[in-house]
GROMACS .gro file of C-alpha atoms in nm:
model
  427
    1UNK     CA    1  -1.158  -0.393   0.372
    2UNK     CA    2  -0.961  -0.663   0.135
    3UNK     CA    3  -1.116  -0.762  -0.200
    4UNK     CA    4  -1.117  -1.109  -0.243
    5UNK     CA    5  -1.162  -1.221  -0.564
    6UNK     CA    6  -1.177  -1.560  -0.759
    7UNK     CA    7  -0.930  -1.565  -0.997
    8UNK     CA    8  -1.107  -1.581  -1.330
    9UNK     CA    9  -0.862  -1.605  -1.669
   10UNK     CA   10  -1.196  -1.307  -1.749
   11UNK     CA   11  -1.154  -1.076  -1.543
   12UNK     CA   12  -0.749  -1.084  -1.536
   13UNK     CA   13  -0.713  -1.193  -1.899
   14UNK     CA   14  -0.368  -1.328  -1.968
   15UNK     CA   15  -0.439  -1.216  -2.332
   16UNK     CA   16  -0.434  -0.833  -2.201
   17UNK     CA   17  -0.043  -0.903  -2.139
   18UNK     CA   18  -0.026  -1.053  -2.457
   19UNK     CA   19  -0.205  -0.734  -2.603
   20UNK     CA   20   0.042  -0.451  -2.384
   21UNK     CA   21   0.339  -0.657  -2.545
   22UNK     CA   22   0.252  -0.622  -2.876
   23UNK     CA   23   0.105  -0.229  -2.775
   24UNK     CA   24   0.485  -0.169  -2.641
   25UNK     CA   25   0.630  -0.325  -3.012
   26UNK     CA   26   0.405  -0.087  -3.183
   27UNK     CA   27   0.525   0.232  -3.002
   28UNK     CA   28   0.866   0.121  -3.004
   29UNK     CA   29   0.966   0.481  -3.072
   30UNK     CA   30   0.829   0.557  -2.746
   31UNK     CA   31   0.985   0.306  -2.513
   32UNK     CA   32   1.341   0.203  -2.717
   33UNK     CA   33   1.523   0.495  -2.526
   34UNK     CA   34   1.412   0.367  -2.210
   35UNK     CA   35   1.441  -0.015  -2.239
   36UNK     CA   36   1.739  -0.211  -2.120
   37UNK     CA   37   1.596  -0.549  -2.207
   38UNK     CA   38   1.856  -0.596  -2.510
   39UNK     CA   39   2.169  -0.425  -2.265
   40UNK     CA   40   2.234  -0.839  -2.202
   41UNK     CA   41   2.200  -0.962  -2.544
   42UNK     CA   42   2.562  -0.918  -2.636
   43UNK     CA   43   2.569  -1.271  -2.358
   44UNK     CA   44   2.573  -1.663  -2.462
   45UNK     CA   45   2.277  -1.720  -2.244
   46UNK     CA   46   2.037  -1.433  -2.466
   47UNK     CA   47   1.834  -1.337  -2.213
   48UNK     CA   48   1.598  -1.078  -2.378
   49UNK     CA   49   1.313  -1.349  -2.430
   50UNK     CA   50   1.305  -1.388  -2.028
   51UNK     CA   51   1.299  -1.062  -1.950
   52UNK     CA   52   1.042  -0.968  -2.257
   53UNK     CA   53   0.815  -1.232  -2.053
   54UNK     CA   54   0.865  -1.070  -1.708
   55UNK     CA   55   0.789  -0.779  -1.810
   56UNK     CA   56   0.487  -0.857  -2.034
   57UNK     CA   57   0.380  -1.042  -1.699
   58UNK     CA   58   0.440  -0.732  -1.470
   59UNK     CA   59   0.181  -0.578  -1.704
   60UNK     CA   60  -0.057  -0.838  -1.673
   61UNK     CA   61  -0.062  -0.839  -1.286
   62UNK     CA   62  -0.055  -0.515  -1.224
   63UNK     CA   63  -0.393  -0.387  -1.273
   64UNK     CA   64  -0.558  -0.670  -1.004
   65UNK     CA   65  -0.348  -0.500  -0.746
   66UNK     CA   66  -0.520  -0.148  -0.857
   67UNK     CA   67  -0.816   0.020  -0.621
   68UNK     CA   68  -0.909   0.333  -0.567
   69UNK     CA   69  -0.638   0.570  -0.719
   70UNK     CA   70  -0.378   0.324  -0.561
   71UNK     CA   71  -0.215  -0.001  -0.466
   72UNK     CA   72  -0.276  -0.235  -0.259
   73UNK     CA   73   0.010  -0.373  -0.007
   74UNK     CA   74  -0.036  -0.754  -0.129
   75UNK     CA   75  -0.213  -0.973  -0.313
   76UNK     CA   76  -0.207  -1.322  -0.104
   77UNK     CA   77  -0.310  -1.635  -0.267
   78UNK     CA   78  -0.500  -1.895  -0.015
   79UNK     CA   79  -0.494  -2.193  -0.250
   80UNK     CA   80  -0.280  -2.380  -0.448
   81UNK     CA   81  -0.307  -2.462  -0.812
   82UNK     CA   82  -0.570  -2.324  -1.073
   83UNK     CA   83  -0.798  -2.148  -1.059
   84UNK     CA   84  -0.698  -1.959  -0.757
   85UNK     CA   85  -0.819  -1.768  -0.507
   86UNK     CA   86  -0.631  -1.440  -0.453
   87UNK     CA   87  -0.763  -1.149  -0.215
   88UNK     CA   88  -0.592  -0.791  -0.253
   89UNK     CA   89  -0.508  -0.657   0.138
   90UNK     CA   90  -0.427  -0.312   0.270
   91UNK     CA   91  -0.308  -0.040   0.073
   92UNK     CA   92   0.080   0.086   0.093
   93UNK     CA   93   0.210   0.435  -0.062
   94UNK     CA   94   0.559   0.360  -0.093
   95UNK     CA   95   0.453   0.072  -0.308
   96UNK     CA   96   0.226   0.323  -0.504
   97UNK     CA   97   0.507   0.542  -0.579
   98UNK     CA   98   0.755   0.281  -0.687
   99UNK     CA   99   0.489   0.141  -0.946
  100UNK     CA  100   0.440   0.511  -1.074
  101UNK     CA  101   0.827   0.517  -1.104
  102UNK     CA  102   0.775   0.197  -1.350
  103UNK     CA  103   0.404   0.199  -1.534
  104UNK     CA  104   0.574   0.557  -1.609
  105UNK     CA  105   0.814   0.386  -1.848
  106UNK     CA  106   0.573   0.270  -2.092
  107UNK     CA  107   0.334   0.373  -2.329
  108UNK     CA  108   0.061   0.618  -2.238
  109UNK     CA  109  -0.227   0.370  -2.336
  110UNK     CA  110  -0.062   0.136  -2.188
  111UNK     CA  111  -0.064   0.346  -1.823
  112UNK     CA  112  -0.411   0.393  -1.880
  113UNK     CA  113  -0.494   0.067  -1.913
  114UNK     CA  114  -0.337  -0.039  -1.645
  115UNK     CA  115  -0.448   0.239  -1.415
  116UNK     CA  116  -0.781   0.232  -1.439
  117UNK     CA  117  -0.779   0.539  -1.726
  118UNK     CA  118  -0.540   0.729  -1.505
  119UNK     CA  119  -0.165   0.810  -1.659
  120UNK     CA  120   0.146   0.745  -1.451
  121UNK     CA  121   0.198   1.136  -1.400
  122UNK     CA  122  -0.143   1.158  -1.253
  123UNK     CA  123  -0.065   0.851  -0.997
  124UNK     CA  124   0.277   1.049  -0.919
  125UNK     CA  125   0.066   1.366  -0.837
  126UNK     CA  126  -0.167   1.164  -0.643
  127UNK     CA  127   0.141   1.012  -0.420
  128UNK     CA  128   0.265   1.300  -0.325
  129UNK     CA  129  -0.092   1.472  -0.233
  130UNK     CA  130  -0.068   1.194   0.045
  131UNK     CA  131   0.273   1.223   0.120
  132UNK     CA  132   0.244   1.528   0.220
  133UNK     CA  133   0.022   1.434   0.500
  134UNK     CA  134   0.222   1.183   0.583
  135UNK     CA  135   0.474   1.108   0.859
  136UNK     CA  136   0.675   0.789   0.649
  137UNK     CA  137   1.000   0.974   0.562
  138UNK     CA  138   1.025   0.644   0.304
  139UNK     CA  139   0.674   0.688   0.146
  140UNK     CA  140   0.812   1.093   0.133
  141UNK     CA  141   1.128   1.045  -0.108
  142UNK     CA  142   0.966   0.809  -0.316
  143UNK     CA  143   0.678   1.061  -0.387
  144UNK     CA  144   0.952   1.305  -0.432
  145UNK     CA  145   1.123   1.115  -0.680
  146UNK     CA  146   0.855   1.020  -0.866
  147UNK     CA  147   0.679   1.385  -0.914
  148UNK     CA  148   1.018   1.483  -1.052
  149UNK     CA  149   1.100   1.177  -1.253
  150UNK     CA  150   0.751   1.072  -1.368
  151UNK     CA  151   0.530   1.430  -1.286
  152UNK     CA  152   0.746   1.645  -1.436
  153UNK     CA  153   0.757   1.864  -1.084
  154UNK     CA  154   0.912   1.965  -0.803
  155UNK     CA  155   0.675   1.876  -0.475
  156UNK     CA  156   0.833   2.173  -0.265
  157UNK     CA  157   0.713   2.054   0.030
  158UNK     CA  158   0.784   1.699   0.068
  159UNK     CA  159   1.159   1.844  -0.016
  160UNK     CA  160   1.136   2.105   0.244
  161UNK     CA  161   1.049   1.798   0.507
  162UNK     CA  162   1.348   1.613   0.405
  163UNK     CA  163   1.593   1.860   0.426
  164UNK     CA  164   1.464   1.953   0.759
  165UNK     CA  165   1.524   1.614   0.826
  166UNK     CA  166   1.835   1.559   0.670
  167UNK     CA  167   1.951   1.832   0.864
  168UNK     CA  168   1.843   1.717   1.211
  169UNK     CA  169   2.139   1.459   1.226
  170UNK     CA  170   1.813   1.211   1.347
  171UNK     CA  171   1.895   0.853   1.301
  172UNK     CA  172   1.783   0.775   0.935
  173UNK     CA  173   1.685   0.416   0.777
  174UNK     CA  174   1.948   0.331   0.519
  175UNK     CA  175   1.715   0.299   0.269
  176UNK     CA  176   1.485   0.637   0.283
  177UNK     CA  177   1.857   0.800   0.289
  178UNK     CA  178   1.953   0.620  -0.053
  179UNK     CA  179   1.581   0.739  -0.189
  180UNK     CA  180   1.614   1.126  -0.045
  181UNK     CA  181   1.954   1.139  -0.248
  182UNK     CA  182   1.785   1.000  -0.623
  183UNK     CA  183   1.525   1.172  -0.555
  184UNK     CA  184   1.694   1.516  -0.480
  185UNK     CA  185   1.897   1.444  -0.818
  186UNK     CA  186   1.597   1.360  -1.007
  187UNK     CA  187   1.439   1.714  -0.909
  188UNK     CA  188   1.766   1.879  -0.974
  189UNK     CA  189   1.667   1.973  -1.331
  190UNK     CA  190   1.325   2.177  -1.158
  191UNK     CA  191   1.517   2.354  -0.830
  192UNK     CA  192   1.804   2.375  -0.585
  193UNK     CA  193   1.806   1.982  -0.440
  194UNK     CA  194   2.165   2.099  -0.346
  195UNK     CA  195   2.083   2.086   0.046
  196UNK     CA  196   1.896   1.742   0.029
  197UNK     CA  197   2.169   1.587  -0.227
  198UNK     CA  198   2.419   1.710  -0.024
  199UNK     CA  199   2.344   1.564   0.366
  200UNK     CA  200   2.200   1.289   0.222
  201UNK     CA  201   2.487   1.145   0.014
  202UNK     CA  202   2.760   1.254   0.337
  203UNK     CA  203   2.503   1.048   0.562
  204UNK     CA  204   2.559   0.756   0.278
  205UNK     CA  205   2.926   0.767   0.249
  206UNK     CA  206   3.008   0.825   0.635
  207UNK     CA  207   2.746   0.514   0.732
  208UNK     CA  208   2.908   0.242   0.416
  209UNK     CA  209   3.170   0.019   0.647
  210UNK     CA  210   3.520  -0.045   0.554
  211UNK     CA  211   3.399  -0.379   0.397
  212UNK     CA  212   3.162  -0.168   0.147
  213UNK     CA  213   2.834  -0.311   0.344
  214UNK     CA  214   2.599  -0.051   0.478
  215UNK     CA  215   2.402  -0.082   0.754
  216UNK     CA  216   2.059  -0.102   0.807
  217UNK     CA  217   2.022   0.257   1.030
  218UNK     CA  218   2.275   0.544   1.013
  219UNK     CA  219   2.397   0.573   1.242
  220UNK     CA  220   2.401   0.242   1.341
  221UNK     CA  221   2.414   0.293   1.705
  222UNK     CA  222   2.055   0.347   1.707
  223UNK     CA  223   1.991   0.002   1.585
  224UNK     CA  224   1.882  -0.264   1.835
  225UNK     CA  225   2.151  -0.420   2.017
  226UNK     CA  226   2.190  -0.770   1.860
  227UNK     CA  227   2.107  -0.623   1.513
  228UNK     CA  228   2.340  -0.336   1.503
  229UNK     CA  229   2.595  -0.535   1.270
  230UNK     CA  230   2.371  -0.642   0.986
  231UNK     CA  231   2.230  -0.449   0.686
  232UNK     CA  232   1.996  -0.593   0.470
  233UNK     CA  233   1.990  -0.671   0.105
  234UNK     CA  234   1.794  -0.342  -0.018
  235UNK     CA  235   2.032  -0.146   0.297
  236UNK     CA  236   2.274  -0.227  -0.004
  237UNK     CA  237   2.079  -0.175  -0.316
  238UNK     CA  238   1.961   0.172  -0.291
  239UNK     CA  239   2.239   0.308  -0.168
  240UNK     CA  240   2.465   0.192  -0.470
  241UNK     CA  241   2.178   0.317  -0.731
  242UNK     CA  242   2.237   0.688  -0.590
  243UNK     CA  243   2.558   0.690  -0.550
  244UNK     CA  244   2.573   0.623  -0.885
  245UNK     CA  245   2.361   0.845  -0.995
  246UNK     CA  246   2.532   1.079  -0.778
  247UNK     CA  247   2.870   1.037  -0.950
  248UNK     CA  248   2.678   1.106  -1.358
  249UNK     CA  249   2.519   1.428  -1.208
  250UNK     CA  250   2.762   1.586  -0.990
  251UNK     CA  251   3.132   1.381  -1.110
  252UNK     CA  252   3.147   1.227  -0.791
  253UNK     CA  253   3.445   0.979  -0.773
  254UNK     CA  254   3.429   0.862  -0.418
  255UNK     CA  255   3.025   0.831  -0.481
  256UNK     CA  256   3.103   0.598  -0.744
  257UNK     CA  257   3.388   0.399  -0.515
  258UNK     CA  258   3.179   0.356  -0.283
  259UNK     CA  259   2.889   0.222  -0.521
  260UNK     CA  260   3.172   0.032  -0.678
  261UNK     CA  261   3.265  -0.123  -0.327
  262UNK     CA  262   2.961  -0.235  -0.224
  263UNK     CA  263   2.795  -0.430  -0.565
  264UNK     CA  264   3.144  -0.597  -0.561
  265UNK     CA  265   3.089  -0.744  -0.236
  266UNK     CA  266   2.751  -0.842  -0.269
  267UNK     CA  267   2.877  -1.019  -0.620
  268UNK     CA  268   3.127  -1.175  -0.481
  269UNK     CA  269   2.866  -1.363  -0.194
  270UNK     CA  270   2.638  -1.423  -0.437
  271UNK     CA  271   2.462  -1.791  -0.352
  272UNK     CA  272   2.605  -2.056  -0.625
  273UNK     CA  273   2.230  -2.054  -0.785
  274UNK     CA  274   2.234  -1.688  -0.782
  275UNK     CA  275   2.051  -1.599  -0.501
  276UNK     CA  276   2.123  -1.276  -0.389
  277UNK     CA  277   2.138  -1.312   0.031
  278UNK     CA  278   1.945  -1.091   0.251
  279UNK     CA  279   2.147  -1.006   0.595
  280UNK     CA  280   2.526  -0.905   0.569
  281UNK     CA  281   2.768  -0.845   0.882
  282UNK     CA  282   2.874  -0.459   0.821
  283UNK     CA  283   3.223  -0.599   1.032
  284UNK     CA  284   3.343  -0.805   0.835
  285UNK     CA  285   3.134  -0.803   0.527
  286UNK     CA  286   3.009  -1.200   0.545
  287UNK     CA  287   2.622  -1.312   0.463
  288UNK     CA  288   2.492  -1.319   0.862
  289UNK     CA  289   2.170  -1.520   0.723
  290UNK     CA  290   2.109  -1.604   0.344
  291UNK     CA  291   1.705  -1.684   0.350
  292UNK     CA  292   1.463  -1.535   0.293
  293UNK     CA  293   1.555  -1.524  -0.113
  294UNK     CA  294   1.299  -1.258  -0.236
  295UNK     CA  295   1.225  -1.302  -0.580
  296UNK     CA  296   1.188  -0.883  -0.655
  297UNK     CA  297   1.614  -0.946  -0.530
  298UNK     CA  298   1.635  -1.122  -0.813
  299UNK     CA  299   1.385  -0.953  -1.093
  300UNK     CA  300   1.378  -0.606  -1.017
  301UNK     CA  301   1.634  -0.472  -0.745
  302UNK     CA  302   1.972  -0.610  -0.825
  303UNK     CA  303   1.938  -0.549  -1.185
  304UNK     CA  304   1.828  -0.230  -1.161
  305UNK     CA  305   2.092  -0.066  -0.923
  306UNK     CA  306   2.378  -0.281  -1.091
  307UNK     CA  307   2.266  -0.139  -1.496
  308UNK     CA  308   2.240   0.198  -1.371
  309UNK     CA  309   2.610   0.148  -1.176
  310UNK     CA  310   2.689  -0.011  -1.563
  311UNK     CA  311   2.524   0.316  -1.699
  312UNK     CA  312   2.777   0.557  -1.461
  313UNK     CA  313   3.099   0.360  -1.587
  314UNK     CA  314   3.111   0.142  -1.346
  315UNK     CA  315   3.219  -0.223  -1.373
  316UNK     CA  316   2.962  -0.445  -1.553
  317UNK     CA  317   2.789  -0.755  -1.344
  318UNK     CA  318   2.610  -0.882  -1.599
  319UNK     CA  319   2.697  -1.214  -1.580
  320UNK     CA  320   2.535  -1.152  -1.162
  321UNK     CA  321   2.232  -1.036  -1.306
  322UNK     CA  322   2.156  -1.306  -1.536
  323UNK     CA  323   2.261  -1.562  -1.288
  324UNK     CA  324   2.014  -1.401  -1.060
  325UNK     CA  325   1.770  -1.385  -1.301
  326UNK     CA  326   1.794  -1.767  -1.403
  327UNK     CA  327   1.690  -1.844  -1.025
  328UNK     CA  328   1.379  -1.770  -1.034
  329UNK     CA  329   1.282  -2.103  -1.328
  330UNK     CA  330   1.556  -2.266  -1.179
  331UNK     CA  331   1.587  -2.267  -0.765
  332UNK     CA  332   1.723  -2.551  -0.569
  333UNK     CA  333   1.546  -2.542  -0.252
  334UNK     CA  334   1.211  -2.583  -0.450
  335UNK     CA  335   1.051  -2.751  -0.739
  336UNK     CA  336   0.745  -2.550  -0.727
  337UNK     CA  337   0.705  -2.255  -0.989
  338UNK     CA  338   0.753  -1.929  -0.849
  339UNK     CA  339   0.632  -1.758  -1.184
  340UNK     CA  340   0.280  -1.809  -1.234
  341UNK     CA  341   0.206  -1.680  -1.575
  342UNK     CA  342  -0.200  -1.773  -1.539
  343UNK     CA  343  -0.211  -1.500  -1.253
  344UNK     CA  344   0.015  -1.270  -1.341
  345UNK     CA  345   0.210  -1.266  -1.039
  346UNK     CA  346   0.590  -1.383  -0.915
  347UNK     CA  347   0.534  -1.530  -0.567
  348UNK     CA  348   0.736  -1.329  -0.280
  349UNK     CA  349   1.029  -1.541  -0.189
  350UNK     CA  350   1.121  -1.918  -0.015
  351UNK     CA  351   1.174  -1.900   0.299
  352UNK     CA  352   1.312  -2.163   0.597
  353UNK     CA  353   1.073  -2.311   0.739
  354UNK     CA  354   1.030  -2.181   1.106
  355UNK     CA  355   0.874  -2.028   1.377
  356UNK     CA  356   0.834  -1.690   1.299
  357UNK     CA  357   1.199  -1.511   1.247
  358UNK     CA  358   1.425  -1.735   1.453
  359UNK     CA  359   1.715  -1.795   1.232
  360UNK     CA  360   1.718  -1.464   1.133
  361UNK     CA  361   1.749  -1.372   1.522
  362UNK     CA  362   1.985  -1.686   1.625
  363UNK     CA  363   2.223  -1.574   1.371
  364UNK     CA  364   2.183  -1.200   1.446
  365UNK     CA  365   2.267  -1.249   1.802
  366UNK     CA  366   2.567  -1.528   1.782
  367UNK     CA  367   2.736  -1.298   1.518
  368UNK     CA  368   2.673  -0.993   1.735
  369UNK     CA  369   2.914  -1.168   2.023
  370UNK     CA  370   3.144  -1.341   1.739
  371UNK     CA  371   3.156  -1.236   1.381
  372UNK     CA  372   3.130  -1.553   1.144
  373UNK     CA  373   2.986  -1.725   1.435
  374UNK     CA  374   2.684  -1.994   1.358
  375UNK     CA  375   2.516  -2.242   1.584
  376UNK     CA  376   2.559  -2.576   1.294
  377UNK     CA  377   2.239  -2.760   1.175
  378UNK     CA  378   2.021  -2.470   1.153
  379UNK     CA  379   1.987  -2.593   0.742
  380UNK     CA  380   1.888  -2.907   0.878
  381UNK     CA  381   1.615  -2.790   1.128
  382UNK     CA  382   1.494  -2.506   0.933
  383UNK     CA  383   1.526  -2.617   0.580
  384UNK     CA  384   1.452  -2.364   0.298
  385UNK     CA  385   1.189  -2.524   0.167
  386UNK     CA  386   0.886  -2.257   0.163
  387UNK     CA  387   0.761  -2.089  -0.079
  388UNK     CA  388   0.540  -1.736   0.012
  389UNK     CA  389   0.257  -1.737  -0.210
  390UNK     CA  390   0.142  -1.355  -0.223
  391UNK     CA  391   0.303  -1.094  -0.468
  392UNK     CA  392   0.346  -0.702  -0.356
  393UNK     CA  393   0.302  -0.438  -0.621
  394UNK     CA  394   0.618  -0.283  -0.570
  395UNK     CA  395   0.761  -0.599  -0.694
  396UNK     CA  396   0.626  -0.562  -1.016
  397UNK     CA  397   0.690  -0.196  -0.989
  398UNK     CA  398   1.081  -0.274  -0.960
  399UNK     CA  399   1.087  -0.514  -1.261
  400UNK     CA  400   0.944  -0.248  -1.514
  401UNK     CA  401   1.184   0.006  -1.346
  402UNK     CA  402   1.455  -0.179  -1.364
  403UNK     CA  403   1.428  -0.316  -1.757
  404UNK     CA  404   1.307   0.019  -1.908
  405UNK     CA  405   1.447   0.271  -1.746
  406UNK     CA  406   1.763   0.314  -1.964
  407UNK     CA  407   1.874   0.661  -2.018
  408UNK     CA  408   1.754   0.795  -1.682
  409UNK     CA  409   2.079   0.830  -1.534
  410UNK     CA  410   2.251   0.947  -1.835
  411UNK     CA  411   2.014   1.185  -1.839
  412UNK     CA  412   2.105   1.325  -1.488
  413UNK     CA  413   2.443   1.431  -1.621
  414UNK     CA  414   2.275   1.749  -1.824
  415UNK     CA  415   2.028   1.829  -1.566
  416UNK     CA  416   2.243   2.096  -1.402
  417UNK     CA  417   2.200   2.286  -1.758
  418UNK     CA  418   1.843   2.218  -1.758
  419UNK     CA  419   1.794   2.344  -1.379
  420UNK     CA  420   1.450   2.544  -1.311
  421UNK     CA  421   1.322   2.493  -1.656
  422UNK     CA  422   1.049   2.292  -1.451
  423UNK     CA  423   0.742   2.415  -1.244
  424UNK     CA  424   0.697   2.347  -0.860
  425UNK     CA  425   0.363   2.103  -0.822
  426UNK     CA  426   0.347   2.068  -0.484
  427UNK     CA  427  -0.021   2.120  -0.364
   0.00000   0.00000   0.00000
């Protein structure tokens, strides 16, 4: 059943973010080799104070979105302005996972705090005690990447499933592929990944189009008819954070061209208030429809595949990032915040305003019969004008991940020397 909650500056004290920030200056030792927060200093704009804020308020929203061991799926505000109410609905694994991946990143205390006296390694073990009864091949890689990369183990058995899968030659979401291959590097350094690293990264490569767009299924066939073309914005993402990562760990030069290939392209159609777009045509390698804009697009996912692409030699979009970044204070098709500092939340995206999906469908199915081709007005109709006023853990997962997890893929290039100095966890 959902919690719903009025929000009381109390019981979610903004003062507790205030209190992690100052915890994080005070261990600095503990978090300097991790945090990328000062990798965009070296810019004119000096973004460090921005990102010091996001992530101070990624701290301070966190916990409200904490029950029972776990995360919820959302928490979904159902008034305007202050106070507000906010209700936490649902509960969502792969979301769980990814905010073990980043509340692993900081301070001990600071995990405990946040987890309700739990540590990040405990939440990772927790994931992947329910991953392994479960049938979500995407919930599945992210608990296997977090018991290796925040656990400190090898969970034997989620591996075993996705190398059986792997193996099938099933059709395979885009994304879970991206996640099997970090997470088989990540467990490198505890056991033989080889299998999993292996079909996962030839299913990446053989699915990326000539235009350096991937598409949302591989293969693609087995997408539905009208949406066979289009990939969406985290179909790109993931897939150019491990082949990255693939490239530092194994010396992989056509990993890294094809990482290289595919953050150039999305850079290149990047929206002139740096929105990153969210479908792409895998034809021709044009933006099928721009909206939603998703603010964890602009936070959390683009700067953390495009520093750790930085972090494998790979050309550096900084200048993208911070762009991206500045769109969230700054967005044209609103006026309304999207940060809302009293809450401790970054609210989902904006959005057109229409029935359901349908300009995401109308342009789906005239580019399917003509690449490029749009029915005109549909900014008219369907303006993008609304905001979604609910904030997903995973979001706020992301943005921690992203900022403080410098040194992780450097790391992976002396895990082969490391290899089975682990233990294998798996329960």
């Amino acid at each position: 059943m959902p919690i719903e909650q009025q929000f009381s500056p109390d019981r979610y004290d903004v003062s507790h973010g205030a209190t992690l920030s100052v915890h994080l200056d005070h261990e600095q030792d503990d978090v300097c080799s991790h945090d990328r927060r000062r990798l965009l200093s070296t810019s004119a704009l000096h973004p460090q104070d921005k990102i010091d804020k996001l992530v101070t308020l990624a701290l301070t929203g966190l916990p409200q979105m904490h029950r029972n061991g776990a995360f919820g799926h959302t928490l979904r505000a159902h008034t305007k302005g202050h106070p507000s109410t906010v209700e936490l609905e649902g509960d969502n694994l792969r979301y769980t996972a990814i905010v073990a991946l980043g509340i692993g990143l900081v301070p001990e205390a600071v995990q405990m705090k946040t987890l309700g006296g739990k540590t990040a390694s405990e939440l990772a073990r927790l994931c992947v005690e329910r991953a392994e009864k479960s049938d979500d091949l995407g919930a599945i890689t992210l608990a296997a990447w977090a018991a290796a990369e925040v656990g400190g183990f090898y969970a034997w058995r989620l591996f075993d499933t996705l190398g059986k899968y792997l193996a099938s030659n099933a059709p395979i979401e885009t994304v879970s592929c991206a996640w099997a291959l970090t997470a088989g590097l990540a467990a490198a350094r505890y056991s033989d990944t080889q299998d999993v690293v292996s079909l996962a990264a030839k299913r990446l490569l053989v699915g990326q189009s000539s235009h350096g767009v991937f598409p949302h299924t591989i293969s693609a066939k087995s997408n539905r008819r009208f949406r066979a073309h289009v990939g969406c914005f985290a179909d790109q993402v993931y897939p150019i954070q491990a082949l990255s990562r693939l490239h530092v760990a194994k010396g992989d030069r056509q990993a890294l061209a094809a990482a290289e290939a595919c953050a150039e392209k999305i850079c290149a159609l990047q929206g002139p208030a740096g929105q990153w777009w969210w479908h792409y045509d895998t034809r021709n390698g044009q933006v099928v429809e721009g909206y939603p804009v998703y603010s964890v697009h602009q936070h959390g996912m683009a700067p953390m595949v495009l520093l750790d692409l930085k972090d494998a030699g790979g050309k550096d979009h900084s200048d993208a990032i911070i762009k991206g970044l500045d769109w969230l204070e700054d967005h044209p098709e609103q006026t309304e915040p999207l940060i809302d500092r009293e809450i401790g939340v970054i609210w989902r995206k904006v959005a057109r305003r229409e029935p359901g999906k349908t300009v995401r469908w109308l342009s789906a199915i005239t580019t399917a019969a003509s690449p490029g081709l749009r029915i005109p007005g549909l900014d008219a109709i369907f303006p993008p004008r609304a905001i979604d006023y609910e904030c997903r853990p995973y979001e706020l997962g992301w943005l921690l991940y992203a900022w403080l997890s410098g040194g992780t893929v450097a790391a992976l290039s002396c895990k082969h020397a490391e290899k089975n100095t682990g233990h294998s966890g798996g329960t």
